Short mmCIF file of C-alpha atoms and ligand atoms in Angstrom, two decimals:
data_model
loop_
_atom_site.label_atom_id
_atom_site.label_comp_id
_atom_site.label_asym_id
_atom_site.label_seq_id
_atom_site.Cartn_x
_atom_site.Cartn_y
_atom_site.Cartn_z
CA MET A 1 6.42 59.32 5.86
CA VAL A 2 3.74 57.05 7.33
CA LEU A 3 4.05 53.27 7.24
CA LYS A 4 1.34 50.83 8.24
CA LEU A 5 2.56 48.68 11.12
CA PRO A 6 0.75 45.47 12.15
CA GLU A 7 -1.20 45.77 15.43
CA ASN A 8 1.16 43.45 17.32
CA VAL A 9 4.19 45.45 16.21
CA LYS A 10 2.53 48.65 17.44
CA LYS A 11 1.71 46.92 20.72
CA ILE A 12 5.35 45.89 21.25
CA ILE A 13 6.68 49.34 20.38
CA HIS A 14 4.13 51.11 22.63
CA THR A 15 4.78 48.76 25.55
CA LEU A 16 8.52 49.44 25.34
CA GLN A 17 8.01 53.19 24.90
CA ASP A 18 5.59 53.36 27.86
CA ALA A 19 8.30 51.74 29.99
CA GLY A 20 10.71 54.52 28.98
CA PHE A 21 12.66 52.79 26.19
CA GLU A 22 13.12 53.52 22.51
CA ALA A 23 11.73 50.97 20.06
CA TYR A 24 11.47 50.75 16.26
CA ALA A 25 10.62 48.33 13.48
CA VAL A 26 13.94 47.80 11.72
CA GLY A 27 15.76 46.24 8.77
CA GLY A 28 14.08 44.10 6.11
CA CYS A 29 10.52 44.86 7.21
CA VAL A 30 11.00 48.64 6.89
CA ARG A 31 12.63 48.16 3.49
CA ASP A 32 9.77 45.94 2.29
CA ALA A 33 7.05 48.21 3.71
CA LEU A 34 8.60 51.19 1.89
CA LEU A 35 8.59 49.18 -1.32
CA GLY A 36 4.96 48.15 -0.83
CA ARG A 37 6.00 44.49 -0.43
CA GLU A 38 4.57 42.28 2.30
CA PRO A 39 7.40 41.73 4.85
CA ASP A 40 8.16 38.09 5.78
CA ASP A 41 8.65 39.02 9.39
CA TRP A 42 8.79 42.14 11.51
CA ASP A 43 11.90 42.73 13.64
CA ILE A 44 12.05 45.27 16.43
CA THR A 45 15.11 47.04 17.76
CA THR A 46 15.09 48.67 21.22
CA SER A 47 17.23 50.39 23.81
CA ALA A 48 15.84 47.98 26.47
CA LEU A 49 18.15 45.18 27.61
CA PRO A 50 17.00 41.58 27.05
CA GLU A 51 16.01 41.08 30.71
CA GLN A 52 13.99 44.30 30.59
CA VAL A 53 12.20 43.13 27.42
CA LYS A 54 11.38 39.81 29.08
CA GLY A 55 9.91 41.65 32.05
CA LEU A 56 7.43 43.53 29.87
CA PHE A 57 5.78 40.68 27.91
CA ALA A 58 3.80 37.67 29.11
CA ARG A 59 5.33 35.14 26.73
CA THR A 60 8.90 35.28 25.47
CA ILE A 61 11.60 32.89 24.29
CA ASP A 62 15.30 33.41 24.96
CA THR A 63 16.35 33.25 21.29
CA GLY A 64 19.87 34.62 21.62
CA LEU A 65 20.29 36.51 24.84
CA GLN A 66 24.03 37.01 24.35
CA HIS A 67 23.24 38.77 21.04
CA GLY A 68 20.41 40.67 22.64
CA THR A 69 17.51 38.82 20.98
CA VAL A 70 14.28 37.89 22.73
CA THR A 71 11.31 36.50 20.80
CA VAL A 72 7.95 37.93 21.88
CA LEU A 73 4.87 35.74 21.27
CA PHE A 74 1.24 36.68 20.83
CA ARG A 75 -1.49 34.12 20.52
CA ALA A 76 -2.77 33.96 16.90
CA GLY A 77 -5.15 31.01 17.23
CA LYS A 78 -5.82 28.04 19.45
CA ASP A 79 -2.43 26.41 18.83
CA SER A 80 -0.62 29.07 16.86
CA TRP A 81 1.50 32.04 17.80
CA ASP A 82 2.74 35.18 16.07
CA THR A 83 6.41 35.74 16.87
CA TYR A 84 8.52 38.90 16.79
CA GLU A 85 12.25 39.19 17.38
CA VAL A 86 13.08 42.06 19.69
CA THR A 87 16.81 42.85 19.74
CA THR A 88 18.69 45.34 21.90
CA PHE A 89 20.62 48.12 20.07
CA ARG A 90 24.07 46.64 19.67
CA ILE A 91 27.53 47.08 18.22
CA ASP A 92 29.25 44.04 16.78
CA GLY A 93 32.78 43.54 18.11
CA VAL A 94 35.81 42.57 16.03
CA TYR A 95 35.13 39.91 13.39
CA GLU A 96 37.78 37.25 13.78
CA ASP A 97 36.99 34.73 11.07
CA ALA A 98 35.02 36.50 8.33
CA ARG A 99 31.87 35.18 10.01
CA HIS A 100 31.21 35.96 13.63
CA PRO A 101 31.83 39.02 15.74
CA LYS A 102 34.02 38.05 18.70
CA ASP A 103 31.56 39.74 21.02
CA VAL A 104 28.68 42.18 20.89
CA THR A 105 28.13 45.16 23.14
CA PHE A 106 24.83 46.83 23.79
CA THR A 107 24.55 50.53 23.08
CA PRO A 108 22.00 53.23 23.85
CA SER A 109 22.39 54.61 20.30
CA LEU A 110 20.06 53.60 17.48
CA ARG A 111 22.53 55.04 14.97
CA GLU A 112 25.25 52.67 16.20
CA ASP A 113 22.88 49.75 15.75
CA LEU A 114 22.00 50.78 12.20
CA LYS A 115 25.69 51.19 11.37
CA ARG A 116 26.45 47.49 11.96
CA ARG A 117 23.90 46.42 9.30
CA ASP A 118 24.90 45.24 5.83
CA PHE A 119 23.23 47.52 3.27
CA ALA A 120 21.76 51.00 3.44
CA ILE A 121 18.34 49.66 2.32
CA ASN A 122 18.45 47.28 5.33
CA ALA A 123 19.58 49.93 7.79
CA MET A 124 16.41 51.97 8.30
CA ALA A 125 14.18 52.08 11.37
CA TYR A 126 10.63 53.32 11.84
CA ASN A 127 8.08 54.05 14.53
CA GLU A 128 5.00 56.27 14.60
CA THR A 129 6.50 58.77 17.03
CA VAL A 130 9.78 59.52 15.26
CA GLY A 131 8.92 58.41 11.71
CA LEU A 132 11.65 57.05 9.45
CA VAL A 133 15.23 56.98 10.74
CA ASP A 134 17.50 56.76 7.71
CA CYS A 135 21.10 57.62 8.64
CA PHE A 136 22.73 56.08 5.55
CA ASP A 137 20.46 57.19 2.69
CA GLY A 138 18.67 53.89 2.34
CA LEU A 139 15.60 55.64 0.97
CA SER A 140 17.50 57.17 -1.92
CA ASP A 141 19.00 53.73 -2.68
CA LEU A 142 15.47 52.31 -2.82
CA LYS A 143 14.51 55.09 -5.25
CA ASN A 144 17.61 54.45 -7.36
CA ARG A 145 17.03 50.70 -7.12
CA GLN A 146 20.50 49.91 -5.85
CA ILE A 147 22.38 47.89 -3.21
CA ARG A 148 25.15 49.72 -1.40
CA CYS A 149 27.02 48.83 1.77
CA VAL A 150 26.68 50.84 4.96
CA GLY A 151 30.13 52.46 5.24
CA GLU A 152 33.20 50.99 3.56
CA ALA A 153 32.32 47.97 1.41
CA LYS A 154 35.79 46.51 1.85
CA GLU A 155 35.47 46.53 5.63
CA ARG A 156 31.92 45.20 5.62
CA PHE A 157 32.75 42.21 3.39
CA THR A 158 35.93 41.52 5.32
CA GLU A 159 33.92 41.38 8.54
CA ASP A 160 31.35 38.97 7.15
CA ALA A 161 31.96 37.37 3.75
CA LEU A 162 28.36 36.12 3.47
CA ARG A 163 27.31 39.72 2.83
CA MET A 164 28.75 39.35 -0.71
CA MET A 165 26.18 36.65 -1.47
CA ARG A 166 23.47 38.69 0.25
CA ALA A 167 24.22 41.72 -1.95
CA VAL A 168 23.55 39.76 -5.13
CA ARG A 169 20.58 37.94 -3.57
CA PHE A 170 18.86 41.22 -2.66
CA ALA A 171 19.61 42.52 -6.17
CA ALA A 172 17.81 39.42 -7.53
CA GLN A 173 14.83 39.67 -5.17
CA LEU A 174 14.29 43.37 -5.73
CA GLY A 175 15.46 43.70 -9.33
CA PHE A 176 18.15 46.18 -8.16
CA SER A 177 21.75 46.60 -9.23
CA VAL A 178 24.79 46.54 -6.96
CA VAL A 179 26.60 49.91 -7.03
CA PRO A 180 30.02 49.84 -8.75
CA ASP A 181 32.13 50.30 -5.62
CA THR A 182 30.31 47.55 -3.72
CA LEU A 183 30.57 45.29 -6.78
CA ALA A 184 34.28 45.98 -7.18
CA GLN A 185 34.89 45.03 -3.55
CA ILE A 186 32.97 41.77 -4.01
CA LYS A 187 35.23 40.95 -6.97
CA ALA A 188 38.30 41.70 -4.89
CA LEU A 189 37.19 39.76 -1.80
CA ALA A 190 35.23 36.85 -3.35
CA PRO A 191 37.78 34.19 -2.28
CA ARG A 192 36.90 34.95 1.35
CA LEU A 193 33.52 33.33 0.78
CA SER A 194 35.34 30.02 1.29
CA MET A 195 35.27 30.76 5.03
CA ILE A 196 31.46 30.67 5.10
CA SER A 197 29.54 27.49 5.89
CA ALA A 198 27.78 25.61 3.10
CA GLU A 199 24.43 25.95 4.89
CA ARG A 200 24.53 29.76 4.88
CA ILE A 201 25.62 29.86 1.23
CA GLN A 202 22.81 27.43 0.33
CA THR A 203 20.20 29.71 1.92
CA GLU A 204 21.33 32.70 -0.16
CA LEU A 205 21.63 30.67 -3.36
CA VAL A 206 18.08 29.32 -3.01
CA LYS A 207 16.66 32.78 -2.29
CA LEU A 208 18.37 34.09 -5.43
CA LEU A 209 17.18 31.16 -7.57
CA VAL A 210 13.51 31.40 -6.57
CA SER A 211 13.49 35.21 -6.88
CA ASP A 212 12.03 37.19 -9.78
CA HIS A 213 15.53 37.62 -11.21
CA PRO A 214 17.33 34.27 -11.18
CA GLU A 215 19.42 35.59 -14.08
CA LYS A 216 21.52 37.33 -11.40
CA MET A 217 23.39 34.01 -11.31
CA GLU A 218 25.46 35.76 -13.95
CA THR A 219 26.48 38.42 -11.41
CA LEU A 220 27.57 35.70 -8.97
CA TYR A 221 29.76 34.33 -11.76
CA GLN A 222 31.13 37.68 -12.85
CA CYS A 223 32.09 38.61 -9.30
CA GLY A 224 33.99 35.36 -8.89
CA LEU A 225 31.62 34.02 -6.24
CA THR A 226 30.60 30.88 -8.17
CA ASP A 227 34.32 30.09 -8.57
CA VAL A 228 34.33 29.60 -4.79
CA PHE A 229 31.19 27.61 -4.07
CA LEU A 230 30.11 26.34 -7.51
CA PRO A 231 33.12 26.07 -9.88
CA GLU A 232 31.07 23.61 -11.95
CA PHE A 233 28.79 26.52 -12.90
CA SER A 234 31.74 28.76 -13.78
CA ALA A 235 32.83 26.02 -16.19
CA LEU A 236 29.45 26.21 -17.97
CA MET A 237 30.05 29.91 -18.63
CA LYS A 238 33.25 28.95 -20.47
CA THR A 239 31.80 26.09 -22.53
CA PRO A 240 30.69 26.98 -26.07
CA GLN A 241 28.17 24.81 -27.85
CA ASN A 242 28.40 24.93 -31.57
CA SER A 243 25.10 23.38 -32.57
CA ARG A 244 21.91 24.17 -34.43
CA HIS A 245 20.09 23.77 -31.13
CA HIS A 246 21.97 26.51 -29.35
CA GLY A 247 23.07 30.07 -29.96
CA GLU A 248 24.68 30.63 -26.57
CA ASN A 249 27.29 28.99 -24.38
CA VAL A 250 26.11 26.40 -21.85
CA GLY A 251 26.08 28.86 -18.96
CA GLU A 252 24.03 31.47 -20.82
CA HIS A 253 21.57 28.79 -21.91
CA THR A 254 21.32 27.57 -18.30
CA ILE A 255 20.60 31.08 -17.02
CA GLU A 256 18.00 31.64 -19.72
CA SER A 257 16.32 28.34 -18.83
CA LEU A 258 15.89 29.48 -15.19
CA ARG A 259 13.55 32.20 -16.40
CA HIS A 260 11.29 29.68 -18.11
CA VAL A 261 10.26 27.64 -15.04
CA ARG A 262 8.04 28.91 -12.26
CA SER A 263 9.57 30.00 -8.96
CA ASP A 264 10.02 26.65 -7.22
CA LYS A 265 13.14 25.47 -5.43
CA VAL A 266 13.35 22.02 -7.04
CA LEU A 267 12.56 23.25 -10.55
CA ARG A 268 15.02 26.13 -10.44
CA LEU A 269 17.76 23.84 -9.06
CA ALA A 270 17.00 21.29 -11.77
CA MET A 271 17.44 23.97 -14.45
CA LEU A 272 20.65 25.21 -12.80
CA PHE A 273 22.14 21.72 -12.97
CA HIS A 274 20.48 20.17 -16.03
CA ASP A 275 23.55 20.65 -18.27
CA ILE A 276 26.18 20.65 -15.53
CA ALA A 277 28.10 17.76 -17.15
CA LYS A 278 28.30 19.33 -20.61
CA PRO A 279 31.85 20.66 -20.14
CA LEU A 280 32.94 17.09 -19.35
CA CYS A 281 30.96 15.43 -22.15
CA ARG A 282 31.74 17.75 -25.05
CA THR A 283 33.00 16.24 -28.30
CA THR A 284 33.27 17.99 -31.68
CA ASP A 285 32.50 16.08 -34.87
CA GLU A 286 34.15 16.43 -38.29
CA ASN A 287 31.66 19.18 -39.24
CA GLY A 288 32.60 21.21 -36.21
CA GLU A 289 29.33 20.48 -34.40
CA ASP A 290 29.49 19.85 -30.66
CA HIS A 291 27.84 16.84 -29.01
CA PHE A 292 27.36 16.08 -25.35
CA HIS A 293 26.63 12.35 -25.19
CA GLY A 294 25.74 11.00 -21.79
CA HIS A 295 25.49 14.39 -20.09
CA PRO A 296 22.17 13.74 -18.29
CA GLN A 297 23.46 10.62 -16.53
CA ILE A 298 26.88 12.06 -15.62
CA GLY A 299 25.15 15.34 -14.74
CA ALA A 300 22.89 13.50 -12.30
CA GLU A 301 25.92 12.08 -10.51
CA MET A 302 27.63 15.48 -10.41
CA THR A 303 24.44 17.13 -9.14
CA LYS A 304 24.19 14.64 -6.30
CA LYS A 305 27.74 15.41 -5.21
CA ILE A 306 27.24 19.16 -5.45
CA LEU A 307 23.93 19.18 -3.56
CA ARG A 308 25.50 17.05 -0.81
CA ARG A 309 28.43 19.44 -0.62
CA LEU A 310 26.02 22.38 -0.28
CA LYS A 311 24.17 20.44 2.46
CA PHE A 312 20.79 20.18 0.73
CA ASP A 313 18.31 17.80 2.35
CA ASN A 314 17.85 14.29 0.95
CA ASP A 315 14.40 14.85 -0.51
CA THR A 316 15.40 17.95 -2.49
CA THR A 317 18.56 16.20 -3.67
CA ARG A 318 16.69 13.10 -4.82
CA ARG A 319 14.10 15.08 -6.76
CA VAL A 320 16.61 17.39 -8.46
CA VAL A 321 18.96 14.54 -9.36
CA ASN A 322 16.08 12.60 -10.89
CA LEU A 323 15.06 15.54 -13.06
CA VAL A 324 18.63 16.10 -14.26
CA ARG A 325 18.91 12.40 -15.12
CA LEU A 326 15.67 12.36 -17.11
CA HIS A 327 15.64 15.83 -18.68
CA ASP A 328 16.97 14.88 -22.07
CA GLU A 329 15.64 11.38 -22.39
CA ARG A 330 12.99 10.72 -24.99
CA VAL A 331 10.90 10.38 -21.84
CA PHE A 332 9.00 7.30 -22.79
CA ARG A 333 11.34 5.97 -25.49
CA LEU A 334 8.42 5.58 -27.87
CA GLU A 335 8.82 3.75 -31.14
CA GLU A 336 7.99 5.80 -34.21
CA ASN A 337 4.63 4.62 -35.57
CA GLY A 338 4.10 2.07 -32.77
CA SER A 339 0.50 0.98 -32.19
CA ASP A 340 -1.45 2.81 -29.48
CA GLN A 341 -1.42 -0.27 -27.35
CA LYS A 342 2.33 -0.64 -27.66
CA GLN A 343 2.90 3.03 -26.84
CA LEU A 344 0.79 2.84 -23.72
CA ARG A 345 2.77 -0.22 -22.64
CA THR A 346 6.00 1.72 -22.97
CA VAL A 347 4.55 4.61 -21.02
CA ARG A 348 3.36 2.36 -18.18
CA ARG A 349 6.82 0.83 -17.93
CA ALA A 350 8.49 4.25 -17.79
CA ILE A 351 6.07 5.55 -15.15
CA SER A 352 6.50 2.40 -13.12
CA ARG A 353 10.29 2.78 -13.24
CA ASN A 354 10.52 6.49 -12.51
CA GLY A 355 7.49 7.02 -10.27
CA GLU A 356 4.42 8.93 -11.43
CA ASP A 357 5.19 12.02 -9.34
CA VAL A 358 8.25 13.11 -11.30
CA TYR A 359 6.40 13.80 -14.55
CA PRO A 360 4.72 17.18 -14.02
CA ASP A 361 8.09 18.61 -12.93
CA LEU A 362 9.86 16.83 -15.75
CA PHE A 363 7.55 18.30 -18.39
CA ALA A 364 8.17 21.78 -16.93
CA VAL A 365 11.95 21.20 -17.06
CA MET A 366 11.84 19.93 -20.64
CA ARG A 367 9.77 22.90 -21.79
CA ALA A 368 12.09 25.41 -20.09
CA ASP A 369 15.10 23.72 -21.66
CA ILE A 370 13.53 23.91 -25.12
CA LEU A 371 12.45 27.55 -24.71
CA ALA A 372 16.02 28.49 -23.80
CA GLN A 373 17.44 26.79 -26.90
CA SER A 374 17.64 28.28 -30.39
CA ALA A 375 14.42 28.51 -32.40
CA TYR A 376 15.51 25.50 -34.48
CA MET A 377 12.70 22.87 -34.41
CA ARG A 378 11.24 24.56 -31.34
CA SER A 379 7.59 23.92 -32.12
CA GLU A 380 8.30 20.28 -32.98
CA LYS A 381 10.17 19.82 -29.71
CA LEU A 382 7.36 21.42 -27.71
CA ALA A 383 4.77 19.32 -29.53
CA ARG A 384 6.69 16.20 -28.53
CA VAL A 385 6.51 17.19 -24.85
CA ASP A 386 2.77 17.87 -25.24
CA GLY A 387 2.41 14.36 -26.65
CA TYR A 388 4.28 12.81 -23.71
CA GLU A 389 2.07 14.70 -21.32
CA ARG A 390 -1.10 13.46 -23.02
CA LEU A 391 0.07 9.85 -22.81
CA TRP A 392 1.05 10.26 -19.16
CA LYS A 393 -2.41 11.65 -18.36
CA GLU A 394 -4.11 8.90 -20.29
CA VAL A 395 -2.34 6.20 -18.32
CA LEU A 396 -3.07 7.87 -14.98
CA LEU A 397 -6.75 8.34 -15.86
CA LYS A 398 -7.11 4.64 -16.56
CA LYS A 399 -5.88 3.98 -13.01
CA GLN A 400 -3.97 0.95 -14.20
CA CYS A 401 -1.50 -0.92 -12.04
CA LEU A 402 1.87 0.83 -12.04
CA SER A 403 3.54 -0.52 -8.92
CA ILE A 404 3.54 -3.58 -6.66
CA LYS A 405 1.19 -1.91 -4.23
CA ASP A 406 -1.42 -1.61 -7.02
CA LEU A 407 -1.43 -5.38 -7.69
CA ALA A 408 -4.65 -7.26 -6.98
CA VAL A 409 -2.71 -9.66 -4.72
CA ASP A 410 -0.14 -9.09 -1.99
CA GLY A 411 2.44 -11.07 -0.03
CA SER A 412 -0.06 -12.56 2.38
CA ASP A 413 -2.09 -13.99 -0.54
CA LEU A 414 1.04 -15.76 -1.75
CA ILE A 415 1.82 -17.11 1.73
CA ALA A 416 -1.77 -18.41 1.91
CA GLN A 417 -0.99 -20.26 -1.34
CA GLY A 418 1.88 -22.06 0.38
CA ILE A 419 4.81 -19.92 -0.83
CA PRO A 420 7.33 -19.68 2.03
CA SER A 421 7.83 -16.16 3.33
CA GLY A 422 11.18 -14.81 2.17
CA PRO A 423 12.74 -13.30 -0.94
CA GLU A 424 10.71 -15.47 -3.28
CA ILE A 425 7.56 -13.50 -2.41
CA GLY A 426 9.11 -10.27 -3.69
CA GLN A 427 10.39 -11.98 -6.82
CA ILE A 428 6.96 -13.32 -7.67
CA LEU A 429 5.28 -9.96 -7.08
CA HIS A 430 7.84 -8.37 -9.39
CA ALA A 431 7.17 -10.90 -12.12
CA MET A 432 3.44 -10.23 -11.73
CA LEU A 433 4.00 -6.48 -12.04
CA GLU A 434 6.05 -6.93 -15.22
CA ASP A 435 3.28 -8.99 -16.72
CA VAL A 436 0.51 -6.61 -15.66
CA LEU A 437 2.39 -3.60 -17.07
CA ASP A 438 2.14 -5.31 -20.45
CA GLU A 439 -1.38 -6.67 -20.01
CA PRO A 440 -3.32 -4.55 -17.50
CA GLU A 441 -6.44 -6.73 -17.63
CA ARG A 442 -4.48 -9.52 -15.96
CA ASN A 443 -4.46 -7.57 -12.71
CA ASN A 444 -7.11 -9.66 -10.92
CA ARG A 445 -6.81 -12.33 -8.23
CA GLU A 446 -8.13 -15.20 -10.33
CA TYR A 447 -5.65 -14.66 -13.11
CA LEU A 448 -2.61 -13.90 -10.97
CA LEU A 449 -3.12 -16.71 -8.45
CA GLY A 450 -4.16 -19.08 -11.24
CA HIS A 451 -0.81 -18.55 -12.99
CA LEU A 452 1.47 -18.75 -9.98
CA GLU A 453 3.70 -21.33 -11.59
CA LYS A 454 4.43 -19.06 -14.53
CA TYR A 455 5.51 -16.24 -12.22
CA GLN A 456 7.63 -18.54 -10.11
CA LYS A 457 9.43 -19.77 -13.21
CA ASP A 458 9.68 -16.29 -14.62
CA ASP A 459 11.99 -15.27 -11.92
CA LEU A 460 14.28 -18.26 -11.76
P1 ATP B 1 14.88 38.37 4.39
O1 ATP B 1 14.16 38.15 5.67
O2 ATP B 1 14.07 38.48 3.17
O3 ATP B 1 16.03 37.43 4.22
P2 ATP B 1 16.00 40.63 5.72
O4 ATP B 1 16.56 41.94 5.26
O5 ATP B 1 14.91 40.66 6.72
O6 ATP B 1 15.57 39.83 4.44
P3 ATP B 1 17.41 39.00 7.56
O7 ATP B 1 18.49 38.00 7.28
O8 ATP B 1 16.11 38.54 8.09
O9 ATP B 1 17.23 39.82 6.22
O10 ATP B 1 18.05 40.06 8.56
C1 ATP B 1 17.31 41.12 9.14
C2 ATP B 1 18.19 42.39 9.18
O11 ATP B 1 19.38 42.13 9.93
C3 ATP B 1 18.67 42.84 7.82
O12 ATP B 1 17.73 43.66 7.17
C4 ATP B 1 19.94 43.58 8.17
O13 ATP B 1 19.65 44.87 8.69
C5 ATP B 1 20.50 42.75 9.32
N1 ATP B 1 21.43 41.70 8.87
C6 ATP B 1 21.12 40.41 8.61
N2 ATP B 1 22.20 39.70 8.24
C7 ATP B 1 23.24 40.55 8.28
C8 ATP B 1 24.63 40.43 8.03
N3 ATP B 1 25.18 39.26 7.63
N4 ATP B 1 25.40 41.54 8.20
C9 ATP B 1 24.86 42.70 8.60
N5 ATP B 1 23.56 42.88 8.85
C10 ATP B 1 22.75 41.83 8.69
MG1 MG B 2 14.03 38.95 7.70
#
């Protein structure tokens, strides 16, 4: 078995070996190299103690000395560095709180170090001298495309409950299945996930969502993990929708929709949450058909709360919430058979209100939603989105005024006209924008400043 190691990784391993220590590439990078995937980062495990590692390399950072980790840096360019985590062989002590080992002890044994790792596919080491070290049959798991714990699954998940999320996340990234015993232990121990921080859960959730197999959300649900960190999603899986537009329950439709947007964090989150309020909004009419009035708006509020709870950053939250709010709107609220001019007016108003940036994502969300619905009226629905997109492009191409900053005048022009600085300036600019959205040719200094009185009155 020969794997191709990057030059810097070879350099680190050789330097450590020449000083009399053992050293190997280990964990995720060995797994990915065996699968022919490009590893994100290369980690090295060694018998050298952190101080000994520091003594052998010119530039290092003390990343986590108490856990045995030193980062070694090599210059990659003028201001850039390649970094490699070098960690001493270690045994994790007793886990006290389903999260952190109480202490770690260093060990001279590679096998002991591999034993503390989560899954057999993540517990292999490699260097050019020894070749592959695979004490727990990780290679056969890779061949059988499966995730299996190192040792007793029950113990491993009790030590660190995050590993339950990691198992499903790796299954999603690699297109593997979780072996029955490991899966059964996740089902049994899922409630322990409540001891894990929202930040760590968020990281695993996002990795699963942007993977090639976001449909593994279903496994998270079936194991009882979503009950712990996303009960709102579990509710979708229990909400039927009796409607011509749907053949599946809300959760199944949601999962299907994930597969119809490209791998992008905001888009996949928007699909995950687009129907999150349906269980709350469901009504059944006299013909037995279900309706979900108001679900985009209520869903947007729910999404905001959930993303805050899961500690997502403000920008991601804002973008996802916006998409959930807009996903089901007749985007531009066009009148049937309105004149071209009237339609473009409506479109300008919508773009001005929602911001022009949201639309490419919104069209992707709407298409994914439609593709995950029943075939009923599908081509008509898709054609409608195509039409919206054409209008949006047309307005952008004309480079017409869509916001206050695009107006031909600004606050200082108004002050020069004798308007006192203060809230009135903003009110007048707003009135001008409203007017210009209707009549774009009015966006010039002569017209706007020549009709100041009208705009002042407008806003009273
Ligand atoms: P990726 O970088 O794609 O997330 P990875 O396998 O490299 O995948 P990391 O989180 O970078 O995962 O961890 C590197 C290695 O450390 C893993 O391959 C595994 O051997 C070990 N490891 C990481 N987290 C845990 C954990 N919670 N429990 C046990 N071992 C772990
Ligand atoms: Mg990694």
